[in-house]
XYZ file of C-alpha atoms in Angstrom:
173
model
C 0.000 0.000 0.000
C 1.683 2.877 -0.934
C 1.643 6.221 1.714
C -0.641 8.196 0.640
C -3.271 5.570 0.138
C -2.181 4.591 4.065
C -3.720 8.641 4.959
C -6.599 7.999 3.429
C -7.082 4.194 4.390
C -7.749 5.289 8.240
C -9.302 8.731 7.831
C -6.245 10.372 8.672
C -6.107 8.586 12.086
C -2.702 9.803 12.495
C -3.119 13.203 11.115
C -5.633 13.736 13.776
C -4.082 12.541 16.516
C -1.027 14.453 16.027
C -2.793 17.303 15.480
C -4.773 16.929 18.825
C -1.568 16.442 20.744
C 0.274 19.511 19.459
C -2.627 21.536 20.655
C -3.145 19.962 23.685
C 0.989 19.804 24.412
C 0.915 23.464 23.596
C -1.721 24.401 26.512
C -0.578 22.368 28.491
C 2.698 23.646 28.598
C 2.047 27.057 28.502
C -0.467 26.761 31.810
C 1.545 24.404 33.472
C 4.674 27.160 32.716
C 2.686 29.789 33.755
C 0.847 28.485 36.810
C 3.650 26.521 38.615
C 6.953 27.319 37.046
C 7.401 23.806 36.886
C 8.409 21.128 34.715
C 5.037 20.038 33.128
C 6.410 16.520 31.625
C 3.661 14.692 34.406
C 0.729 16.742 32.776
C 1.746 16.277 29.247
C 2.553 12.776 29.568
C -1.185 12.527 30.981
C -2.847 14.409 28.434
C -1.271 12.146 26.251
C -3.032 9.020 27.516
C -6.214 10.365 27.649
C -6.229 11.335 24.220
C -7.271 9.795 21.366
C -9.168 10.323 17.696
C -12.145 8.607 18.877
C -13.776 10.307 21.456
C -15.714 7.301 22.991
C -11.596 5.672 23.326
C -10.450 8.746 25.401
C -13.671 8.680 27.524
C -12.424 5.157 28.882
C -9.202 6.355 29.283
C -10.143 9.811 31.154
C -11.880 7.088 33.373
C -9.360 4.609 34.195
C -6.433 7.373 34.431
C -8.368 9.854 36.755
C -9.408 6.721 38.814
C -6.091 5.181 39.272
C -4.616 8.490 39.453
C -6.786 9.431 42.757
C -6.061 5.701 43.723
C -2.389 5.548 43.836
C -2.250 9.159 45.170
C -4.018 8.257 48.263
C -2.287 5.414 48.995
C 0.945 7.022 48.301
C -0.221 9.686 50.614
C -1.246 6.984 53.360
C 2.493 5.435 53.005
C 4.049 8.651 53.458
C 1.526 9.825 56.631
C 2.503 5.884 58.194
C 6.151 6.723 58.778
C 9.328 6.064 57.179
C 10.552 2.760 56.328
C 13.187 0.992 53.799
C 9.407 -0.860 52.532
C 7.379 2.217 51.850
C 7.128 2.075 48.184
C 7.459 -1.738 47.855
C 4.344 -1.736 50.334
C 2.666 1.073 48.035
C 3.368 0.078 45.096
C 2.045 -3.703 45.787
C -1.049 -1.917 47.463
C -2.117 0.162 44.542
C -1.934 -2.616 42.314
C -3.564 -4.944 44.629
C -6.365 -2.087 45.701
C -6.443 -1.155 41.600
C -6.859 -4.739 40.439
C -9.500 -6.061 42.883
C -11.960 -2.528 43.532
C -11.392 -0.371 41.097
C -11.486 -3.323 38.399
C -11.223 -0.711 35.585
C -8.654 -2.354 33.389
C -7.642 0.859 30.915
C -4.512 2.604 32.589
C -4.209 -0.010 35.434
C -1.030 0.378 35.791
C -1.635 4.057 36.400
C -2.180 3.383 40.169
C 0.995 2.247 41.156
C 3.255 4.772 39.036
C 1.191 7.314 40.973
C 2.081 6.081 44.137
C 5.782 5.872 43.161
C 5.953 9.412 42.029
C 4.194 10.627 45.393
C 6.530 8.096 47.774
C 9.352 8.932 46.010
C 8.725 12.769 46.181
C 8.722 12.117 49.724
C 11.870 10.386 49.875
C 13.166 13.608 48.959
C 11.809 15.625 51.304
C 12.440 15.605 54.963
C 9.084 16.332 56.492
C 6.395 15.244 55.449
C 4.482 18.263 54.776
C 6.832 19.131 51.978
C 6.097 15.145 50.792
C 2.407 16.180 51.056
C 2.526 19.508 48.781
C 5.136 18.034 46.391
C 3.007 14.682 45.516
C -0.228 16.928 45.487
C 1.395 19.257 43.215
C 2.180 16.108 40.790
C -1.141 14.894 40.949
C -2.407 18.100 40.060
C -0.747 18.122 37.443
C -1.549 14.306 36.187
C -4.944 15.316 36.518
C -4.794 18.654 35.119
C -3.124 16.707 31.911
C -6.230 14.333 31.743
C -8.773 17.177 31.600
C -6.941 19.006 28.559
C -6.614 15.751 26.970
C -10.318 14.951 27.144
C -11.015 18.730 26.619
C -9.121 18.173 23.417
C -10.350 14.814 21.591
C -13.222 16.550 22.642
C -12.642 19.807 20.646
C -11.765 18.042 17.996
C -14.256 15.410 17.642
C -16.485 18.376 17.288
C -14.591 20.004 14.658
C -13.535 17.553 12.635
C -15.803 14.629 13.700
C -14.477 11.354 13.087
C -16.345 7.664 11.376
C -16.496 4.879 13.750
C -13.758 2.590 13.484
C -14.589 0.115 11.445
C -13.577 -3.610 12.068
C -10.783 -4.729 9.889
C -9.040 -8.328 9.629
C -5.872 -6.606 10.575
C -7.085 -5.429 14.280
């Protein structure tokens, strides 16, 4: 199949997509810049899973990210208000997934639990009280979920403008 024919093959999946995540990447950044003078890799790597060409994919994702997001966060939180121990994130990490896998049950962005929890334990580690662990891995969160709702916002933007077929079922998939 020769490239062009690939465009039009998947109604410019591709072209879409990238289109939605230069947009999105470009708020993103500039709030995230703007707000918090901070790095905004977390939100941008957020939006980025939530978004999709099909707005009915990045609903599910939205779901299970936001979800697992809040999940891991609170259990990272819970770790750090325990105590300090050499087992902290071992014991978070295994908690989120086990808390993730058997209540949540939502199995789009599963793994988003436990990389939660690691980024809010591990902020802690760095900090030497833990209300600076507190405000640092509520910061990151923020951000995560900050980066979800542009994502969403912006399959959903799109979708609207430039609406999209249903994906149609092909031997390939």
């Amino acid at each position: 199949m020769k490239v062009t024919e690939r465009f039009l093959a998947d109604d410019l999946r591709g072209v879409r997509y990238a289109i939605n995540v230069f947009v999105a990447t470009t708020v993103v950044w500039l709030v995230v810049r703007v707000w918090s003078d901070s790095n905004p890799i977390w939100a941008v790597s957020s939006m980025i899973a939530t978004s999709d060409p099909q707005l009915k994919q990045s609903m599910v994702a939205f779901r299970g990210r936001l979800l697992n997001t809040l999940l891991g966060c609170a259990i990272g939180l819970l770790v750090i208000a325990v105590g300090r121990t050499n087992w902290e994130l071992p014991m978070a990490l295994a908690l989120s997934v086990l808390v993730s896998s058997y209540l949540i049950r939502i199995p789009t962005m599963w793994r988003q639990a436990p990389i939660t929890a690691a980024i809010i334990v591990a902020g802690g580690m760095q900090h030497h009280d833990k209300l600076s662990a507190f405000e640092n891995g509520a910061i990151r969160v923020g951000e995560v979920i900050f980066g979800c709702l542009i994502g969403i916002a912006s399959a959903w933007a799109l979708s609207t403008i430039w609406p999209m077929p249903e994906k149609r079922s092909t031997n390939k998939e």
